[in-house]
Amino acid sequence: MAKIINVIKGTKDILPQDVEQWHKLEKNALEVFTKYGYKEIRTPIFEATELFARGVGDTTDIVNKEMYTFEKSDRSLTLRPENTAGVVRSFIENGMARLSAPVKLWYKGPMFRYERPQAGRQRQFHQVGVEMFGIKEPAADAEVILLAVNYLKSLGLNDLEVEINSLGCPGCREEYKKKIKEVLKPEFDNLCEDCQNRYEKNPLRLLDCKVDSCKAIFEKPEIQKVIHSDFICEECAQHYKDLKSYLNDLNVNYVENKLLVRGLDYYNRTVFEIKSNNLGSQNAVCGGGRYDSLVRNLGGDDTPAVGWAMGMERLNSLLPAVEPKKLDAYIVSNNSSEAFKLAEELRAQGFNVEFDLANKKFTKQLEKASKCARFALILGEDEINADKVSVKNLSTSEQVTVDRKETGAKL
Ligand code: ATP
Ligand code: MG
């Protein structure tokens, strides 16, 4: 026998019995996002490597360790690890800055990161996300957070925790970075290797470290004092205050987390995550924030922006299994050509219909019908001769014989 080829580590098939949950995630995304004025955008799955190096940031784990990069015709290409950079590229390239603000876009699809596969972490996974361009006011931040919460509610997920923080603007953040570096300097040798590497280039990222020995260091009072100091400038403070007041007015529950900095380089002011207590250690379902400098950094005009992405596998693991849908009808007949005709008539009317293509025994066909359909449509010799169909309701076992053209009305 030929050797079996297996699925690649860190990737998964989405099998027919699981796909209805995915349809639900996608259907609700379209419905809820459309209510808020978002239009779907579909960008390519691979892009120039430089887009992510510049767009995600070369001090991030994503760019340093996690990208699937390959060469083709002397060009370096990368499978997208996230989709904000791709959407921003498209926004610039297609002149969307000329459209009246805000430009609201959403996407869904596969992302690729070379990470250690574990529960809640795959190498090919899926995200659904939104990006809003053109509005710097905190009402935009509030609307995208509200949108995330309402999308989750539409899926029946009401009890997730929204965490928010403000990273300030590049101006006030510089000062904060300096202070963090200063207070952590005596601890440098005790930090993990990743934190030591980030210390110079991206000191805020240290606060996000999941290593226990680093977490313990950040608990020290002198370090806590810096973390909890009000470092942000007046304008950023007002932006953050207004955001919180919108969220209060909208009854969006949130907690403030001063350690929330997010992995990506491009965020400023608002950052947020939505977490579930039912997900184990990979507990974040949604991450997002404001990224006012990204459009300019990727060559466009200065355009404020805010958005988020959710992990669809993690969402799925929080949802109850969806019952597979049954067929409307299964035709039981030993006359395949008549069964074909009836099936096509009913399909044209919008019903989901199958019949036995292998001409098995009547009893076998009835067994199959009772497993997979709501109704059995019996088309024996008598029925065919009289242009009738016997319609059997498979949950009540009630059976009626009707004119063939009335069949649809009975389903
Ligand atoms: P994490 O802290 O879980 O690594 P992240 O900060 O890297 O998340 P983002 O880049 O913000 O994640 O992506 C948004 C969401 O996408 C995450 O909250 C998570 O639900 C999902 N996600 C990210 N990486 C993976 C992965 N490797 N496998 C499955 N889902 C993922
Ligand atoms: Mg990650």
Coordinates of C-alpha atoms and ligand atoms in Angstrom, one line a residue:
M1 CA 0.0 0.0 0.0
A2 CA 1.2 3.5 -0.7
K3 CA 2.4 5.5 2.3
I4 CA -0.2 7.7 3.9
I5 CA 0.5 11.5 4.0
N6 CA -0.6 13.2 7.1
V7 CA -1.7 16.8 7.9
I8 CA 1.2 19.1 8.9
K9 CA 1.9 19.6 12.6
G10 CA 0.0 22.6 13.9
T11 CA -2.6 22.5 11.2
K12 CA -6.1 20.9 11.3
D13 CA -8.8 19.8 8.9
I14 CA -12.2 21.3 9.6
L15 CA -14.4 18.3 9.1
P16 CA -17.9 18.3 7.8
Q17 CA -19.3 17.5 11.2
D18 CA -17.7 20.7 12.6
V19 CA -18.2 23.1 9.8
E20 CA -21.6 24.3 10.8
Q21 CA -20.1 26.0 13.9
W22 CA -17.8 27.8 11.4
H23 CA -20.7 28.8 9.3
K24 CA -22.3 30.3 12.4
L25 CA -19.2 32.4 13.2
E26 CA -19.1 33.7 9.7
K27 CA -22.8 34.3 9.3
N28 CA -23.0 36.3 12.6
A29 CA -19.9 38.2 11.6
L30 CA -21.5 39.3 8.4
E31 CA -24.8 40.2 10.1
V32 CA -23.4 42.0 13.1
F33 CA -20.6 43.9 11.3
T34 CA -23.0 45.0 8.5
K35 CA -25.3 46.6 11.2
Y36 CA -22.3 48.8 12.1
G37 CA -21.5 49.8 8.5
Y38 CA -18.5 47.4 7.9
K39 CA -17.8 46.0 4.5
E40 CA -15.9 42.8 4.0
I41 CA -12.4 42.9 2.4
R42 CA -10.4 39.9 1.2
T43 CA -6.7 40.4 0.8
P44 CA -4.1 37.8 -0.4
I45 CA -2.8 35.2 2.0
F46 CA 0.8 36.0 1.1
E47 CA 2.4 39.4 0.9
A48 CA 5.9 40.9 0.5
T49 CA 7.9 40.0 3.7
E50 CA 8.7 43.7 4.1
L51 CA 5.1 44.5 4.7
F52 CA 5.1 42.5 7.9
A53 CA 8.6 43.5 8.9
R54 CA 7.5 47.2 8.7
G55 CA 3.9 46.8 9.5
V56 CA 4.0 44.4 12.5
G57 CA 7.4 45.5 13.7
D58 CA 10.8 43.8 13.7
T59 CA 11.0 43.7 17.5
T60 CA 7.9 41.4 17.7
D61 CA 7.9 37.7 18.2
I62 CA 5.8 37.4 15.1
V63 CA 8.4 38.9 12.9
N64 CA 11.4 37.5 14.7
K65 CA 10.4 33.9 15.2
E66 CA 7.0 33.1 13.8
M67 CA 6.8 33.9 10.1
Y68 CA 6.5 31.5 7.2
T69 CA 8.8 33.2 4.7
F70 CA 9.9 31.8 1.4
E71 CA 11.7 33.0 -1.7
K72 CA 10.2 33.0 -5.2
S73 CA 11.8 34.6 -8.2
D74 CA 14.2 36.5 -6.0
R75 CA 11.3 38.0 -3.9
S76 CA 10.9 37.3 -0.2
L77 CA 7.3 36.4 0.5
T78 CA 5.5 35.6 3.7
L79 CA 2.3 33.8 4.6
R80 CA 0.3 36.4 6.5
P81 CA 0.7 36.1 10.3
E82 CA -2.1 38.6 10.9
N83 CA -4.2 40.8 8.6
T84 CA -4.0 44.4 9.8
A85 CA -0.8 45.0 7.7
G86 CA -2.5 43.5 4.6
V87 CA -5.6 45.6 5.1
V88 CA -3.6 48.7 5.6
R89 CA -1.6 48.0 2.4
S90 CA -4.8 47.6 0.5
F91 CA -6.3 50.7 2.0
I92 CA -3.3 52.7 0.8
E93 CA -2.9 51.0 -2.6
N94 CA -6.6 51.4 -3.4
G95 CA -6.8 55.1 -2.4
M96 CA -9.4 54.4 0.3
A97 CA -8.2 57.5 2.2
R98 CA -10.2 59.5 -0.4
L99 CA -13.4 57.9 0.8
S100 CA -15.3 59.8 3.4
A101 CA -14.3 58.7 6.9
P102 CA -14.7 56.4 8.6
V103 CA -13.8 53.6 6.3
K104 CA -14.9 50.4 8.1
L105 CA -13.6 47.0 6.9
W106 CA -13.8 43.5 8.2
Y107 CA -12.1 40.2 7.2
K108 CA -12.0 36.5 8.1
G109 CA -9.5 33.9 7.1
P110 CA -6.4 31.8 7.8
M111 CA -3.3 33.2 9.4
F112 CA 0.1 31.4 9.8
R113 CA 2.5 31.6 12.7
Y114 CA 5.4 29.2 13.4
E115 CA 4.6 28.7 17.1
R116 CA 4.7 25.6 19.4
P117 CA 1.4 23.9 18.7
Q118 CA -0.7 23.3 21.9
A119 CA -4.3 23.7 23.0
G120 CA -5.6 27.0 21.6
R121 CA -2.4 27.5 19.5
Q122 CA -2.0 26.3 15.9
R123 CA 0.4 27.1 13.1
Q124 CA -2.5 27.7 10.7
F125 CA -5.4 29.3 12.5
H126 CA -8.3 31.6 11.6
Q127 CA -9.1 35.1 12.6
V128 CA -12.1 37.4 12.1
G129 CA -11.3 41.0 12.5
V130 CA -12.3 44.6 11.9
E131 CA -10.4 47.8 11.1
M132 CA -11.8 51.4 11.2
F133 CA -9.8 54.1 9.5
G134 CA -10.1 57.9 9.7
I135 CA -11.3 58.7 13.2
K136 CA -9.0 59.7 16.1
E137 CA -11.8 60.4 18.6
P138 CA -12.4 57.9 21.4
A139 CA -15.9 57.2 20.2
A140 CA -14.3 55.1 17.5
D141 CA -12.4 53.0 20.1
A142 CA -15.7 52.6 22.0
E143 CA -17.6 51.5 18.9
V144 CA -15.1 48.8 17.9
I145 CA -15.0 47.4 21.5
L146 CA -18.8 47.5 21.6
L147 CA -18.9 45.7 18.2
A148 CA -16.6 43.0 19.6
V149 CA -18.8 42.5 22.6
N150 CA -22.0 42.4 20.6
Y151 CA -20.5 39.9 18.1
L152 CA -19.6 37.7 21.1
K153 CA -23.1 38.2 22.5
S154 CA -24.7 37.1 19.1
L155 CA -22.8 33.8 19.6
G156 CA -24.2 33.4 23.1
L157 CA -20.9 34.4 24.8
N158 CA -22.0 36.9 27.4
D159 CA -19.5 36.4 30.2
L160 CA -16.2 37.3 28.8
E161 CA -13.9 39.8 30.4
V162 CA -12.9 43.0 28.5
E163 CA -9.5 44.4 29.6
I164 CA -8.3 47.9 28.5
N165 CA -5.3 50.0 28.9
S166 CA -3.8 53.1 27.3
L167 CA -0.2 53.0 26.1
G168 CA -0.1 56.8 25.5
C169 CA 1.3 58.3 22.4
P170 CA 4.9 58.0 21.1
G171 CA 5.7 61.2 23.0
C172 CA 4.6 60.2 26.5
R173 CA 5.5 56.6 26.0
E174 CA 9.2 57.5 25.5
E175 CA 9.3 58.9 29.1
Y176 CA 7.5 55.7 30.4
K177 CA 9.9 53.4 28.5
K178 CA 12.8 55.2 30.1
K179 CA 11.4 54.8 33.6
I180 CA 10.6 51.1 33.0
K181 CA 14.2 50.6 31.8
E182 CA 15.6 52.5 34.8
V183 CA 13.7 50.6 37.4
L184 CA 14.4 47.2 35.8
K185 CA 18.1 47.9 35.3
P186 CA 19.2 46.3 38.6
E187 CA 17.1 43.2 37.7
F188 CA 18.5 42.8 34.2
D189 CA 20.5 39.7 34.9
N190 CA 17.4 38.0 36.5
L191 CA 15.2 38.6 33.5
C192 CA 14.5 35.8 31.0
E193 CA 16.5 35.8 27.7
D194 CA 13.6 37.2 25.7
C195 CA 13.1 40.0 28.1
Q196 CA 16.9 40.8 28.1
N197 CA 16.7 41.0 24.3
R198 CA 13.6 43.2 24.4
Y199 CA 15.0 45.5 27.1
E200 CA 16.6 47.9 24.7
K201 CA 14.3 47.8 21.7
N202 CA 10.9 47.3 23.2
P203 CA 10.9 47.6 27.0
L204 CA 7.1 47.8 27.3
R205 CA 6.8 44.3 25.9
L206 CA 8.6 43.0 29.1
L207 CA 5.4 43.7 31.1
D208 CA 3.6 41.2 28.9
C209 CA 6.1 38.4 29.7
K210 CA 4.5 35.1 30.8
V211 CA 7.6 33.7 32.5
D212 CA 7.0 33.2 36.2
S213 CA 10.4 34.6 37.3
C214 CA 9.8 37.8 35.3
K215 CA 6.2 38.1 36.6
A216 CA 7.6 37.9 40.1
I217 CA 10.1 40.7 39.4
F218 CA 7.3 43.0 38.1
E219 CA 5.4 42.4 41.4
K220 CA 8.1 44.3 43.3
P221 CA 6.8 47.5 44.9
E222 CA 9.3 49.9 43.2
I223 CA 8.4 48.4 39.8
Q224 CA 4.7 48.4 40.5
K225 CA 5.0 52.1 41.4
V226 CA 6.3 52.9 37.9
I227 CA 3.7 50.7 36.2
H228 CA 0.9 52.4 38.1
S229 CA 2.2 55.9 37.7
D230 CA 0.2 58.3 35.5
F231 CA 2.8 58.6 32.7
I232 CA 0.4 59.5 29.9
C233 CA 0.1 63.1 28.7
E234 CA -2.9 65.2 29.2
E235 CA -4.4 64.6 25.8
C236 CA -3.9 60.9 26.0
A237 CA -5.4 60.8 29.5
Q238 CA -8.5 62.7 28.2
H239 CA -8.8 60.2 25.3
Y240 CA -8.7 57.3 27.7
K241 CA -11.1 58.9 30.1
D242 CA -13.6 59.6 27.4
L243 CA -13.3 56.0 26.1
K244 CA -14.1 54.7 29.6
S245 CA -17.0 57.1 29.9
Y246 CA -18.5 55.8 26.6
L247 CA -18.0 52.2 27.8
N248 CA -19.8 53.0 31.1
D249 CA -22.7 54.7 29.3
L250 CA -23.0 51.7 26.9
N251 CA -22.9 49.2 29.9
V252 CA -19.8 47.5 28.5
N253 CA -18.1 45.9 31.6
Y254 CA -14.3 46.2 31.5
V255 CA -11.4 46.1 33.8
E256 CA -8.2 48.2 33.5
N257 CA -5.0 46.2 33.3
K258 CA -1.8 48.3 33.4
L259 CA 0.2 45.3 32.3
L260 CA -1.7 45.0 29.0
V261 CA 0.7 46.1 26.3
R262 CA -0.1 43.7 23.4
G263 CA 2.6 42.1 21.3
L264 CA 2.6 44.3 18.3
D265 CA 4.7 47.4 17.8
Y266 CA 2.1 49.6 16.2
Y267 CA -0.4 50.3 18.9
N268 CA -0.8 53.7 20.6
R269 CA -3.3 54.9 23.2
T270 CA -6.1 52.3 23.5
V271 CA -5.2 48.6 23.7
F272 CA -7.7 45.9 24.7
E273 CA -8.1 42.1 25.0
I274 CA -11.2 40.0 25.7
K275 CA -10.5 36.9 27.7
S276 CA -12.4 33.8 28.8
N277 CA -12.0 31.8 32.0
N278 CA -12.9 28.7 30.1
L279 CA -9.9 28.5 27.8
G280 CA -7.0 27.4 30.0
S281 CA -3.7 29.2 29.5
Q282 CA -4.4 30.5 25.9
N283 CA -7.3 32.5 27.3
A284 CA -7.5 35.5 24.9
V285 CA -10.1 35.4 22.2
C286 CA -9.8 39.0 21.0
G287 CA -6.9 41.5 20.9
G288 CA -6.9 45.0 19.5
G289 CA -6.2 48.6 19.8
R290 CA -5.5 51.9 18.1
Y291 CA -2.7 52.3 15.6
D292 CA -2.5 55.9 14.4
S293 CA 0.9 55.7 12.9
L294 CA 0.7 52.5 10.9
V295 CA -0.8 53.9 7.7
R296 CA 1.9 56.6 7.5
N297 CA 4.6 54.0 8.3
L298 CA 3.5 51.9 5.4
G299 CA 3.6 54.9 3.0
G300 CA 0.1 56.3 3.2
D301 CA -1.1 59.7 4.5
D302 CA -1.5 60.2 8.2
T303 CA -4.7 58.3 9.1
P304 CA -5.8 57.3 12.5
A305 CA -7.1 53.7 12.9
V306 CA -8.4 51.2 15.4
G307 CA -9.3 47.6 15.1
W308 CA -9.2 44.1 16.6
A309 CA -8.9 40.4 15.7
M310 CA -10.4 37.3 17.2
G311 CA -9.2 33.7 17.1
M312 CA -11.9 31.6 15.5
E313 CA -10.6 28.3 16.9
R314 CA -10.8 29.7 20.4
L315 CA -14.3 31.1 19.8
N316 CA -15.4 27.7 18.5
S317 CA -14.1 25.9 21.6
L318 CA -16.3 28.2 23.7
L319 CA -19.5 27.4 21.7
P320 CA -21.7 24.4 22.3
A321 CA -21.6 21.9 19.4
V322 CA -24.2 22.8 16.7
E323 CA -26.5 19.9 15.8
P324 CA -25.9 18.9 12.2
K325 CA -28.7 19.9 10.0
K326 CA -30.9 17.1 8.6
L327 CA -32.0 16.8 5.0
D328 CA -35.6 18.0 4.3
A329 CA -36.4 14.8 2.5
Y330 CA -34.9 11.5 1.5
I331 CA -36.6 9.8 -1.5
V332 CA -37.2 6.0 -1.1
S333 CA -37.6 4.4 -4.5
N334 CA -36.4 1.7 -6.8
N335 CA -36.9 3.8 -9.8
S336 CA -33.8 6.0 -10.0
S337 CA -34.9 8.1 -12.9
E338 CA -38.2 9.0 -11.3
A339 CA -36.3 9.7 -8.0
F340 CA -33.9 11.9 -9.9
K341 CA -36.7 13.9 -11.4
L342 CA -38.6 14.4 -8.0
A343 CA -35.3 15.3 -6.3
E344 CA -34.5 17.9 -8.9
E345 CA -38.1 19.4 -8.7
L346 CA -37.8 19.7 -4.9
R347 CA -34.2 21.1 -5.0
A348 CA -35.5 23.7 -7.5
Q349 CA -38.1 24.7 -4.8
G350 CA -35.3 25.2 -2.3
F351 CA -35.4 21.9 -0.4
N352 CA -32.4 19.8 0.6
V353 CA -33.1 16.3 -0.9
E354 CA -31.2 13.1 -1.5
F355 CA -32.0 9.6 -2.7
D356 CA -30.3 6.3 -3.0
L357 CA -27.9 6.3 -6.0
A358 CA -27.1 2.6 -5.5
N359 CA -30.6 1.3 -5.8
K360 CA -30.5 -0.6 -2.4
K361 CA -33.4 -2.5 -0.9
F362 CA -36.4 -0.5 0.1
T363 CA -35.9 -1.3 3.9
K364 CA -32.3 -0.1 3.7
Q365 CA -33.4 3.1 2.1
L366 CA -36.0 3.7 4.8
E367 CA -33.4 3.1 7.5
K368 CA -31.1 5.6 5.9
A369 CA -34.0 8.2 5.5
S370 CA -34.9 7.9 9.2
K371 CA -31.2 8.7 10.1
C372 CA -30.6 11.7 7.9
A373 CA -33.9 13.4 6.9
R374 CA -37.1 14.9 8.4
F375 CA -39.3 13.2 5.8
A376 CA -39.2 10.1 3.7
L377 CA -40.8 10.4 0.3
I378 CA -41.9 7.1 -0.9
L379 CA -42.1 6.6 -4.6
G380 CA -43.1 3.0 -5.3
E381 CA -44.7 1.6 -8.5
D382 CA -48.2 2.5 -7.3
E383 CA -47.3 6.1 -6.5
I384 CA -45.5 6.5 -9.9
N385 CA -48.4 5.2 -11.9
A386 CA -50.9 7.5 -10.1
D387 CA -48.5 10.5 -10.2
K388 CA -48.5 10.6 -6.3
V389 CA -45.9 10.6 -3.5
S390 CA -46.3 9.1 0.0
V391 CA -44.9 11.6 2.5
K392 CA -43.8 10.1 5.8
N393 CA -43.0 12.4 8.7
L394 CA -40.0 10.6 10.3
S395 CA -40.5 12.1 13.8
T396 CA -44.2 11.3 14.1
S397 CA -44.4 8.4 11.6
E398 CA -47.5 10.0 10.1
Q399 CA -47.9 9.2 6.4
V400 CA -50.1 10.9 3.8
T401 CA -50.3 10.3 0.0
V402 CA -50.4 13.5 -2.1
D403 CA -50.4 14.6 -5.7
R404 CA -46.7 14.7 -6.7
K405 CA -46.8 18.4 -7.4
E406 CA -48.1 19.0 -3.9
T407 CA -45.1 17.3 -2.3
G408 CA -43.2 20.5 -1.5
A409 CA -46.2 21.9 0.4
K410 CA -46.0 18.9 2.9
L411 CA -42.3 19.4 3.8
Ligands
ATP1 P1 -1.6 35.1 22.2 O1 -1.4 35.9 23.5 O2 -2.6 34.1 22.4 O3 -0.3 34.6 21.6 P2 -1.5 37.3 20.3 O4 -1.4 38.5 21.1 O5 -0.4 36.7 19.6 O6 -2.3 36.1 21.2 P3 -3.1 38.5 18.2 O7 -2.0 38.6 17.3 O8 -3.6 39.7 18.9 O9 -2.7 37.4 19.3 O10 -4.3 37.7 17.6 C1 -5.7 37.9 18.1 C2 -6.3 36.6 18.5 O11 -5.9 35.5 17.5 C3 -5.8 36.0 19.8 O12 -6.5 36.6 20.9 C4 -6.1 34.5 19.7 O13 -7.5 34.3 20.0 C5 -5.9 34.3 18.2 N1 -4.6 33.6 18.0 C6 -3.4 34.2 17.9 N2 -2.4 33.3 17.7 C7 -3.0 32.1 17.6 C8 -2.6 30.8 17.3 N3 -1.3 30.5 17.1 N4 -3.5 29.8 17.2 C9 -4.8 30.1 17.5 N5 -5.3 31.3 17.7 C10 -4.4 32.3 17.8
MG2 MG 1.0 35.2 20.1

